[in-house]
Short mmCIF file of C-alpha atoms in Angstrom, two decimals:
data_model
loop_
_atom_site.label_atom_id
_atom_site.label_comp_id
_atom_site.label_asym_id
_atom_site.label_seq_id
_atom_site.Cartn_x
_atom_site.Cartn_y
_atom_site.Cartn_z
CA UNK Q 1398 16.99 -0.46 -10.75
CA UNK Q 1399 20.11 1.24 -9.09
CA UNK Q 1400 23.72 1.24 -10.68
CA UNK Q 1401 24.74 -0.23 -7.28
CA UNK Q 1402 22.92 -3.17 -7.99
CA UNK Q 1403 24.10 -3.66 -11.55
CA UNK Q 1404 27.54 -3.31 -10.71
CA UNK Q 1405 27.27 -6.06 -7.77
CA UNK Q 1406 25.16 -8.42 -10.05
CA UNK Q 1407 25.93 -7.92 -13.61
CA UNK Q 1408 29.54 -9.70 -13.51
CA UNK Q 1409 27.77 -12.82 -12.29
CA UNK Q 1410 25.32 -12.55 -15.26
CA UNK Q 1411 28.22 -12.16 -17.78
CA UNK Q 1412 29.95 -15.43 -16.08
CA UNK Q 1413 26.66 -17.30 -16.28
CA UNK Q 1414 26.12 -16.34 -20.01
CA UNK Q 1415 22.97 -14.61 -19.29
CA UNK Q 1416 24.43 -11.31 -21.00
CA UNK Q 1417 27.45 -10.35 -22.88
CA UNK Q 1418 30.14 -7.99 -21.62
CA UNK Q 1419 29.02 -5.44 -24.16
CA UNK Q 1420 25.26 -5.92 -22.97
CA UNK Q 1421 26.65 -5.02 -19.27
CA UNK Q 1422 28.42 -2.05 -20.19
CA UNK Q 1423 24.95 -0.90 -21.98
CA UNK Q 1424 23.24 -1.33 -19.00
CA UNK Q 1425 25.80 0.53 -16.65
CA UNK Q 1426 25.60 3.17 -19.28
CA UNK Q 1427 21.82 3.53 -18.77
CA UNK Q 1428 22.24 4.62 -15.04
CA UNK Q 1429 25.21 6.87 -14.65
CA UNK Q 1430 26.57 7.37 -11.20
CA UNK Q 1431 26.24 11.08 -11.30
CA UNK Q 1432 22.46 11.00 -12.81
CA UNK Q 1433 21.26 10.97 -9.48
CA UNK Q 1434 23.19 13.58 -7.73
CA UNK Q 1435 22.56 16.02 -10.76
CA UNK Q 1436 19.29 15.87 -10.40
CA UNK Q 1437 19.17 16.09 -6.95
CA UNK Q 1438 21.44 19.10 -6.36
CA UNK Q 1439 19.70 21.68 -8.49
CA UNK Q 1440 16.17 20.59 -6.50
CA UNK Q 1441 17.96 20.83 -3.04
CA UNK Q 1442 19.53 24.09 -3.96
CA UNK Q 1443 16.03 25.57 -4.93
CA UNK Q 1444 14.56 24.17 -2.11
CA UNK Q 1445 17.02 25.91 0.17
CA UNK Q 1446 16.81 29.30 -1.67
CA UNK Q 1447 13.08 29.11 -1.33
CA UNK Q 1448 13.04 28.49 2.35
CA UNK Q 1449 15.29 31.27 2.94
CA UNK Q 1450 13.16 33.95 0.89
CA UNK Q 1451 10.29 32.30 2.74
CA UNK Q 1452 12.10 33.15 5.98
CA UNK Q 1453 12.52 36.53 5.09
CA UNK Q 1454 9.09 37.14 3.97
CA UNK Q 1455 7.39 35.39 6.74
CA UNK Q 1456 9.51 37.38 9.53
CA UNK Q 1457 8.36 40.80 7.64
CA UNK Q 1458 4.68 39.69 6.40
CA UNK Q 1459 2.65 41.75 8.75
CA UNK Q 1460 4.84 44.97 7.94
CA UNK Q 1461 4.67 44.69 4.22
CA UNK Q 1462 1.70 46.44 2.21
CA UNK Q 1463 -1.05 44.48 1.06
CA UNK Q 1464 -0.34 45.09 -2.62
CA UNK Q 1465 3.36 43.87 -2.04
CA UNK Q 1466 1.77 40.65 -0.33
CA UNK Q 1467 -0.18 39.78 -3.39
CA UNK Q 1468 2.53 40.70 -5.74
CA UNK Q 1469 4.74 37.96 -3.97
CA UNK Q 1470 2.34 35.51 -3.76
CA UNK Q 1471 1.65 35.67 -7.38
CA UNK Q 1472 5.14 35.98 -8.34
CA UNK Q 1473 6.27 32.95 -6.28
CA UNK Q 1474 3.01 31.13 -8.08
CA UNK Q 1475 4.02 31.97 -11.56
CA UNK Q 1476 7.74 31.60 -10.68
CA UNK Q 1477 7.36 28.01 -9.60
CA UNK Q 1478 5.07 26.86 -12.51
CA UNK Q 1479 7.34 28.96 -15.01
CA UNK Q 1480 10.62 27.25 -14.05
CA UNK Q 1481 8.93 23.75 -13.29
CA UNK Q 1482 7.60 23.99 -17.02
CA UNK Q 1483 11.18 25.38 -18.28
CA UNK Q 1484 13.01 22.07 -16.93
CA UNK Q 1485 10.28 19.88 -18.16
CA UNK Q 1486 11.01 21.44 -21.90
CA UNK Q 1487 14.60 20.59 -21.23
CA UNK Q 1488 14.14 17.15 -20.09
CA UNK Q 1489 14.60 17.42 -16.49
CA UNK Q 1490 11.65 15.77 -15.20
CA UNK Q 1491 12.55 15.27 -11.57
CA UNK Q 1492 13.37 19.01 -11.21
CA UNK Q 1493 10.27 20.22 -13.26
CA UNK Q 1494 8.04 18.21 -11.25
CA UNK Q 1495 9.39 19.20 -8.21
CA UNK Q 1496 9.00 22.88 -9.05
CA UNK Q 1497 5.44 21.97 -10.47
CA UNK Q 1498 4.70 20.38 -6.80
CA UNK Q 1499 6.37 23.61 -5.02
CA UNK Q 1500 4.00 25.86 -7.30
CA UNK Q 1501 1.26 23.74 -5.74
CA UNK Q 1502 2.16 24.15 -2.46
CA UNK Q 1503 2.53 28.02 -2.93
CA UNK Q 1504 -1.05 27.71 -4.60
CA UNK Q 1505 -2.69 26.38 -1.16
CA UNK Q 1506 -0.61 28.72 1.13
CA UNK Q 1507 -2.03 31.80 -1.17
CA UNK Q 1508 -5.59 30.60 -0.68
CA UNK Q 1509 -4.97 30.75 3.11
CA UNK Q 1510 -2.93 33.88 3.21
CA UNK Q 1511 -5.43 35.94 0.89
CA UNK Q 1512 -8.32 34.90 3.00
CA UNK Q 1513 -6.35 36.35 6.09
CA UNK Q 1514 -5.08 39.37 4.41
CA UNK Q 1515 -8.82 40.66 3.49
CA UNK Q 1516 -10.27 38.84 6.60
CA UNK Q 1517 -12.47 36.78 4.58
CA UNK Q 1518 -14.63 34.13 6.51
CA UNK Q 1519 -15.22 30.77 5.00
CA UNK Q 1520 -18.14 28.65 6.21
CA UNK Q 1521 -17.48 25.79 3.67
CA UNK Q 1522 -14.70 24.17 2.15
CA UNK Q 1523 -15.22 25.51 -1.33
CA UNK Q 1524 -11.73 27.49 -1.33
CA UNK Q 1525 -9.44 24.68 -0.21
CA UNK Q 1526 -11.34 22.39 -2.44
CA UNK Q 1527 -9.83 24.43 -5.40
CA UNK Q 1528 -6.70 23.27 -4.00
CA UNK Q 1529 -7.50 19.55 -4.37
CA UNK Q 1530 -8.87 20.63 -7.98
CA UNK Q 1531 -5.51 22.20 -8.95
CA UNK Q 1532 -3.59 19.17 -7.76
CA UNK Q 1533 -5.73 16.46 -9.48
CA UNK Q 1534 -5.67 18.39 -12.66
CA UNK Q 1535 -1.64 18.85 -12.72
CA UNK Q 1536 -1.32 15.11 -11.91
CA UNK Q 1537 -3.01 14.44 -15.11
CA UNK Q 1538 -1.50 17.05 -17.46
CA UNK Q 1539 2.16 16.21 -16.33
CA UNK Q 1540 1.37 12.37 -15.32
CA UNK Q 1541 3.49 12.91 -12.30
CA UNK Q 1542 3.58 10.56 -9.32
CA UNK Q 1543 4.93 13.38 -6.93
CA UNK Q 1544 1.72 15.43 -7.78
CA UNK Q 1545 -0.22 12.57 -7.16
CA UNK Q 1546 1.42 12.00 -3.62
CA UNK Q 1547 1.07 15.61 -2.90
CA UNK Q 1548 -2.53 15.83 -3.89
CA UNK Q 1549 -3.45 12.64 -1.75
CA UNK Q 1550 -1.78 14.63 1.13
CA UNK Q 1551 -3.54 17.86 0.67
CA UNK Q 1552 -6.88 15.97 0.13
CA UNK Q 1553 -6.49 14.32 3.73
CA UNK Q 1554 -5.38 17.64 5.04
CA UNK Q 1555 -8.49 19.45 3.56
CA UNK Q 1556 -10.59 16.60 4.95
CA UNK Q 1557 -9.23 16.86 8.42
CA UNK Q 1558 -9.81 20.73 8.36
CA UNK Q 1559 -13.43 19.98 7.24
CA UNK Q 1560 -14.03 17.61 10.04
CA UNK Q 1561 -11.85 19.36 12.97
CA UNK Q 1562 -13.31 22.96 12.14
CA UNK Q 1563 -16.36 22.95 10.16
CA UNK Q 1564 -17.84 19.61 11.51
CA UNK Q 1565 -18.74 18.46 8.16
CA UNK Q 1566 -17.37 15.78 5.89
CA UNK Q 1567 -16.36 16.92 2.21
CA UNK Q 1568 -17.93 14.44 -0.28
CA UNK Q 1569 -16.34 16.46 -3.16
CA UNK Q 1570 -12.81 16.17 -1.80
CA UNK Q 1571 -13.39 12.45 -1.23
CA UNK Q 1572 -14.81 12.19 -4.75
CA UNK Q 1573 -11.89 13.88 -6.16
CA UNK Q 1574 -9.27 11.93 -4.35
CA UNK Q 1575 -11.16 8.42 -4.91
CA UNK Q 1576 -12.14 9.00 -8.49
CA UNK Q 1577 -9.80 11.39 -9.89
CA UNK Q 1578 -6.60 9.94 -8.38
CA UNK Q 1579 -7.88 6.60 -8.59
CA UNK Q 1580 -8.57 6.69 -12.17
CA UNK Q 1581 -4.87 7.84 -12.55
CA UNK Q 1582 -3.71 4.94 -10.29
CA UNK Q 1583 -5.67 2.68 -12.57
CA UNK Q 1584 -3.62 3.76 -15.45
CA UNK Q 1585 -0.05 3.95 -13.46
CA UNK Q 1586 -0.26 1.46 -10.66
CA UNK Q 1587 3.20 2.36 -9.38
CA UNK Q 1588 4.03 0.69 -5.94
CA UNK Q 1589 4.43 4.15 -3.97
CA UNK Q 1590 1.62 6.06 -5.22
CA UNK Q 1591 -0.41 2.87 -4.75
CA UNK Q 1592 0.56 2.63 -0.99
CA UNK Q 1593 0.06 6.17 -0.41
CA UNK Q 1594 -3.22 6.43 -2.29
CA UNK Q 1595 -4.76 3.59 -0.20
CA UNK Q 1596 -3.57 5.09 2.95
CA UNK Q 1597 -4.97 8.49 1.97
CA UNK Q 1598 -8.40 6.89 1.24
CA UNK Q 1599 -8.45 4.99 4.47
CA UNK Q 1600 -7.97 8.40 6.33
CA UNK Q 1601 -10.89 9.57 4.40
CA UNK Q 1602 -12.90 6.69 5.37
CA UNK Q 1603 -12.04 6.87 8.80
CA UNK Q 1604 -13.11 10.80 8.90
CA UNK Q 1605 -16.23 9.84 7.42
CA UNK Q 1606 -17.11 7.35 10.06
CA UNK Q 1607 -16.04 9.76 12.96
CA UNK Q 1608 -18.66 12.61 11.14
CA UNK Q 1609 -21.50 10.10 10.83
CA UNK Q 1610 -21.04 8.89 14.60
CA UNK Q 1611 -21.34 5.33 13.22
CA UNK Q 1612 -19.81 2.07 14.75
CA UNK Q 1613 -16.05 2.06 13.78
CA UNK Q 1614 -16.65 -1.32 12.21
CA UNK Q 1615 -18.42 0.41 9.22
CA UNK Q 1616 -14.75 1.70 8.67
CA UNK Q 1617 -13.96 -1.70 6.94
CA UNK Q 1618 -16.68 -1.62 4.31
CA UNK Q 1619 -15.12 1.09 2.18
CA UNK Q 1620 -11.61 -0.05 3.26
CA UNK Q 1621 -12.26 -3.46 1.62
CA UNK Q 1622 -13.70 -1.70 -1.09
CA UNK Q 1623 -10.18 -0.29 -1.77
CA UNK Q 1624 -9.09 -3.87 -1.54
CA UNK Q 1625 -11.66 -5.19 -3.97
CA UNK Q 1626 -10.24 -2.63 -6.38
CA UNK Q 1627 -6.91 -3.88 -6.34
CA UNK Q 1628 -8.34 -7.41 -7.22
CA UNK Q 1629 -9.20 -5.94 -10.61
CA UNK Q 1630 -6.06 -4.24 -11.25
CA UNK Q 1631 -4.04 -6.14 -14.10
CA UNK Q 1632 -0.55 -4.88 -12.29
CA UNK Q 1633 0.15 -7.25 -9.84
CA UNK Q 1634 2.66 -5.09 -7.74
CA UNK Q 1635 0.51 -2.06 -7.89
CA UNK Q 1636 -2.72 -4.06 -6.94
CA UNK Q 1637 -0.86 -5.55 -3.82
CA UNK Q 1638 0.50 -2.13 -2.85
CA UNK Q 1639 -2.97 -0.96 -2.93
CA UNK Q 1640 -4.51 -3.77 -0.86
CA UNK Q 1641 -1.48 -3.79 1.92
CA UNK Q 1642 -2.98 -1.04 4.08
CA UNK Q 1643 -6.55 -2.31 4.38
CA UNK Q 1644 -5.22 -5.67 5.20
CA UNK Q 1645 -2.88 -4.20 7.84
CA UNK Q 1646 -5.75 -2.12 9.50
CA UNK Q 1647 -7.85 -5.62 9.25
CA UNK Q 1648 -5.07 -7.55 10.91
CA UNK Q 1649 -4.34 -4.89 13.62
CA UNK Q 1650 -8.44 -4.88 14.33
CA UNK Q 1651 -8.53 -8.62 14.71
CA UNK Q 1652 -5.27 -8.62 16.93
CA UNK Q 1653 -6.81 -5.92 18.93
CA UNK Q 1654 -9.94 -7.79 19.30
CA UNK Q 1655 -8.01 -11.01 20.24
CA UNK Q 1656 -5.98 -9.14 22.76
CA UNK Q 1657 -8.34 -6.83 24.50
CA UNK Q 1658 -12.08 -8.18 23.80
CA UNK Q 1659 -12.40 -9.90 27.08
CA UNK Q 1660 -15.84 -8.53 27.85
CA UNK Q 1661 -19.03 -7.14 26.12
CA UNK Q 1662 -18.24 -3.56 26.97
CA UNK Q 1663 -16.98 -3.03 23.35
CA UNK Q 1664 -20.64 -3.92 22.28
CA UNK Q 1665 -21.83 -0.33 21.80
CA UNK Q 1666 -18.81 0.61 20.05
CA UNK Q 1667 -18.10 -2.10 17.44
CA UNK Q 1668 -21.45 -4.03 16.84
CA UNK Q 1669 -23.48 -2.38 13.87
CA UNK Q 1670 -26.85 -3.44 12.83
CA UNK Q 1671 -26.34 -7.17 11.90
CA UNK Q 1672 -28.23 -7.36 8.39
CA UNK Q 1673 -27.03 -4.07 7.00
CA UNK Q 1674 -23.56 -4.51 8.16
CA UNK Q 1675 -23.37 -7.92 6.56
CA UNK Q 1676 -25.19 -7.12 3.53
CA UNK Q 1677 -22.79 -4.23 2.75
CA UNK Q 1678 -19.69 -6.47 3.38
CA UNK Q 1679 -21.23 -9.39 1.59
CA UNK Q 1680 -21.45 -6.92 -1.47
CA UNK Q 1681 -18.05 -5.95 -1.30
CA UNK Q 1682 -16.86 -9.42 -1.15
CA UNK Q 1683 -18.71 -10.30 -4.05
CA UNK Q 1684 -17.14 -7.78 -5.71
CA UNK Q 1685 -13.54 -8.84 -4.54
CA UNK Q 1686 -14.20 -12.61 -5.57
CA UNK Q 1687 -15.31 -11.74 -9.28
CA UNK Q 1688 -12.02 -9.43 -9.47
CA UNK Q 1689 -9.91 -12.58 -8.14
CA UNK Q 1690 -11.41 -14.73 -10.61
CA UNK Q 1691 -11.11 -12.60 -13.55
CA UNK Q 1692 -7.37 -11.84 -12.84
CA UNK Q 1693 -6.51 -15.49 -11.65
CA UNK Q 1694 -5.88 -14.71 -8.04
CA UNK Q 1695 -8.41 -16.80 -6.01
CA UNK Q 1696 -5.48 -18.26 -3.94
CA UNK Q 1697 -5.44 -14.74 -1.99
CA UNK Q 1698 -9.31 -15.24 -1.24
CA UNK Q 1699 -8.46 -16.22 2.35
CA UNK Q 1700 -7.49 -12.51 3.06
CA UNK Q 1701 -11.06 -12.20 3.80
CA UNK Q 1702 -10.52 -14.35 6.80
CA UNK Q 1703 -9.18 -11.25 8.74
CA UNK Q 1704 -12.86 -9.58 8.12
CA UNK Q 1705 -15.04 -12.33 9.66
CA UNK Q 1706 -17.37 -10.57 12.20
CA UNK Q 1707 -16.08 -12.29 15.49
CA UNK Q 1708 -17.09 -9.14 17.39
CA UNK Q 1709 -20.77 -10.40 17.44
CA UNK Q 1710 -19.69 -13.04 19.61
CA UNK Q 1711 -19.96 -12.62 23.31
CA UNK Q 1712 -16.77 -11.59 25.08
CA UNK Q 1713 -14.51 -13.85 26.93
CA UNK Q 1714 -13.35 -17.50 25.92
CA UNK Q 1715 -15.60 -17.65 22.56
CA UNK Q 1716 -14.49 -14.51 21.34
CA UNK Q 1717 -10.80 -15.15 22.16
CA UNK Q 1718 -10.74 -18.70 20.75
CA UNK Q 1719 -12.54 -17.41 17.56
CA UNK Q 1720 -10.31 -14.62 16.98
CA UNK Q 1721 -7.13 -16.87 17.82
CA UNK Q 1722 -8.54 -19.25 15.14
CA UNK Q 1723 -8.89 -16.44 12.46
CA UNK Q 1724 -5.26 -15.39 13.05
CA UNK Q 1725 -3.80 -18.82 12.98
CA UNK Q 1726 -6.02 -19.60 9.72
CA UNK Q 1727 -4.81 -16.61 8.16
CA UNK Q 1728 -1.05 -17.07 8.93
CA UNK Q 1729 -1.45 -20.48 7.64
CA UNK Q 1730 -2.81 -19.23 4.38
CA UNK Q 1731 -0.14 -16.95 3.89
CA UNK Q 1732 2.61 -19.66 4.41
CA UNK Q 1733 0.66 -22.22 1.88
CA UNK Q 1734 0.60 -19.36 -0.52
CA UNK Q 1735 4.16 -18.49 0.06
CA UNK Q 1736 5.52 -22.30 -0.37
CA UNK Q 1737 3.23 -22.54 -3.52
CA UNK Q 1738 4.81 -19.67 -5.07
CA UNK Q 1739 8.25 -19.94 -3.72
CA UNK Q 1740 7.94 -16.58 -2.32
CA UNK Q 1741 10.78 -15.81 0.42
CA UNK Q 1742 9.34 -12.42 1.51
CA UNK Q 1743 5.71 -13.92 1.89
CA UNK Q 1744 7.39 -17.02 3.98
CA UNK Q 1745 8.87 -14.48 6.22
CA UNK Q 1746 5.73 -12.78 6.71
CA UNK Q 1747 3.68 -15.91 7.28
CA UNK Q 1748 6.36 -17.06 9.90
CA UNK Q 1749 5.93 -13.54 11.69
CA UNK Q 1750 2.30 -13.77 11.73
CA UNK Q 1751 2.25 -17.32 12.86
CA UNK Q 1752 4.58 -16.30 15.89
CA UNK Q 1753 2.25 -13.23 16.80
CA UNK Q 1754 -0.66 -15.72 16.77
CA UNK Q 1755 1.12 -18.01 18.88
CA UNK Q 1756 2.12 -15.34 21.47
CA UNK Q 1757 -1.13 -13.83 21.68
CA UNK Q 1758 -2.67 -17.43 22.24
CA UNK Q 1759 0.08 -17.74 24.92
CA UNK Q 1760 -0.80 -14.91 27.01
CA UNK Q 1761 -4.56 -14.99 26.57
CA UNK Q 1762 -5.13 -18.64 27.20
CA UNK Q 1763 -2.10 -20.38 28.70
CA UNK Q 1764 -0.02 -17.83 30.79
CA UNK Q 1765 -1.78 -19.06 34.02
CA UNK Q 1766 -1.80 -23.00 33.84
CA UNK Q 1767 0.53 -23.81 31.00
CA UNK Q 1768 4.28 -24.21 31.39
CA UNK Q 1769 6.45 -21.94 29.54
CA UNK Q 1770 8.93 -24.58 28.06
CA UNK Q 1771 5.80 -26.71 27.20
CA UNK Q 1772 4.16 -23.72 25.36
CA UNK Q 1773 7.50 -23.14 23.16
CA UNK Q 1774 7.58 -26.98 22.73
CA UNK Q 1775 4.05 -27.04 21.23
CA UNK Q 1776 4.39 -23.71 19.11
CA UNK Q 1777 7.71 -25.42 17.56
CA UNK Q 1778 6.05 -28.72 16.73
CA UNK Q 1779 3.09 -26.80 15.04
CA UNK Q 1780 5.60 -24.75 12.82
CA UNK Q 1781 7.58 -27.82 12.18
CA UNK Q 1782 4.70 -29.82 11.32
CA UNK Q 1783 3.41 -26.93 9.17
CA UNK Q 1784 6.57 -26.81 7.10
CA UNK Q 1785 6.79 -30.77 6.73
CA UNK Q 1786 2.93 -30.65 5.29
CA UNK Q 1787 4.06 -27.75 2.94
CA UNK Q 1788 6.97 -29.33 1.62
CA UNK Q 1789 5.38 -32.71 1.08
CA UNK Q 1790 2.46 -30.71 -0.85
CA UNK Q 1791 5.52 -29.29 -3.07
CA UNK Q 1792 7.00 -32.75 -3.49
CA UNK Q 1793 3.75 -34.27 -4.73
CA UNK Q 1794 2.96 -31.24 -6.92
CA UNK Q 1795 6.61 -31.77 -8.41
CA UNK Q 1796 6.18 -35.49 -8.79
CA UNK Q 1797 2.57 -35.05 -10.44
CA UNK Q 1798 4.13 -32.36 -13.02
CA UNK Q 1799 7.18 -34.36 -13.82
CA UNK Q 1800 5.53 -37.12 -16.10
CA UNK Q 1801 3.56 -34.53 -18.00
CA UNK Q 1802 6.74 -32.57 -18.64
CA UNK Q 1803 8.62 -35.82 -19.61
CA UNK Q 1804 5.71 -36.66 -22.12
CA UNK Q 1805 5.81 -33.38 -23.77
CA UNK Q 1806 9.53 -33.46 -24.33
CA UNK Q 1807 9.69 -36.83 -25.89
CA UNK Q 1808 6.80 -35.60 -28.13
CA UNK Q 1809 8.78 -32.58 -29.11
CA UNK Q 1810 11.91 -34.24 -29.91
CA UNK Q 1811 11.93 -36.64 -32.45
CA UNK Q 1812 13.30 -40.20 -32.36
CA UNK Q 1813 16.91 -40.40 -33.64
CA UNK Q 1814 19.78 -43.01 -33.45
CA UNK Q 1815 22.96 -42.55 -32.15
CA UNK Q 1816 25.84 -43.22 -34.62
CA UNK Q 1817 28.58 -45.43 -33.72
CA UNK Q 1818 31.04 -42.47 -34.16
CA UNK Q 1819 28.96 -40.25 -31.87
CA UNK Q 1820 28.58 -42.70 -29.26
CA UNK Q 1821 31.10 -42.15 -26.09
CA UNK Q 1822 33.68 -44.85 -26.01
CA UNK Q 1823 33.65 -47.30 -23.54
CA UNK Q 1824 36.53 -47.44 -20.78
#
């Protein structure tokens, strides 16, 4: 929560009687305006000083003796970690974690520079793997989300190096990122770190598909496994943050299939063996359903519509119609869930998805023979009809709940008679 938000909204809370003026002042005191600047300025200053020193050393690196190079690397490493520990002990967590992150970056740079200094040739990823291990360990020791984000990025960089340079996939790196940082996410499911972790894991899954030379649709088995992990997370915000990147990837794939899947030329790229693929996807689906049932989130089950394997259909009209039906059904499920939960953000998202599906339908199916005005008329009628239906459902739900609430209220309030003195006078 920001101080600006409190300054804007808290007077209304006081006027409505939600909080007192004393409580308003206590809330404002918890978020002083100078706190962010005081925490940010030393961090920016240390970064600028570090960049200045780095530029001087880099310009003269080759002319420096080997012993001095090692001393500079070791001094930078110990200095960053020592300064970070010092500020953490003094209670400045932002600056302390920032310096710890700087030390982690220096550690990785030291691995690379030392190998260049002594002309060490690496035929595996063991040296860089130590970088990922250090990041994972520091994340647990200090409980820092910044270190988690850095380690996810480091893991993605190390895995990319393995695939592009060594031509292999580092399963140890993938296990460290998925297992080590995944457990950290399970305990502290912050929104930003959840999203970054999901994107990092999707990157690793994509690299694995490339190394194995598998059909690209195999990517969605680990991607939806990440989604299923979110179904088991008790924290709703952290769960949806982890699930958002896999869903975006699935939607973009379905959108591309609806837009460009005219012919069967994609068959050799998209169609894996039917039974193994469907079996693996069904296993992940069962895991997801179990999590939704335990956490009471069965209303999100229709997210799996995006994973229907329509690419097994022949190209042309059958594929276009099938993918458009899926896009419309998914948009409708988002709108229905938004109306049921009174979620304005989800309502906006559902409307955007509905318009996107309608635009795809127009350009794919009706561009040549349907008048544009008639197309927009049909799209508007569909949206208005859907809105009317959802409002009717909400009204029926409220009407059904009203007698129950009235009965509960009458049971909770004992019968009483009003004395003549308490009765309002007649005009």
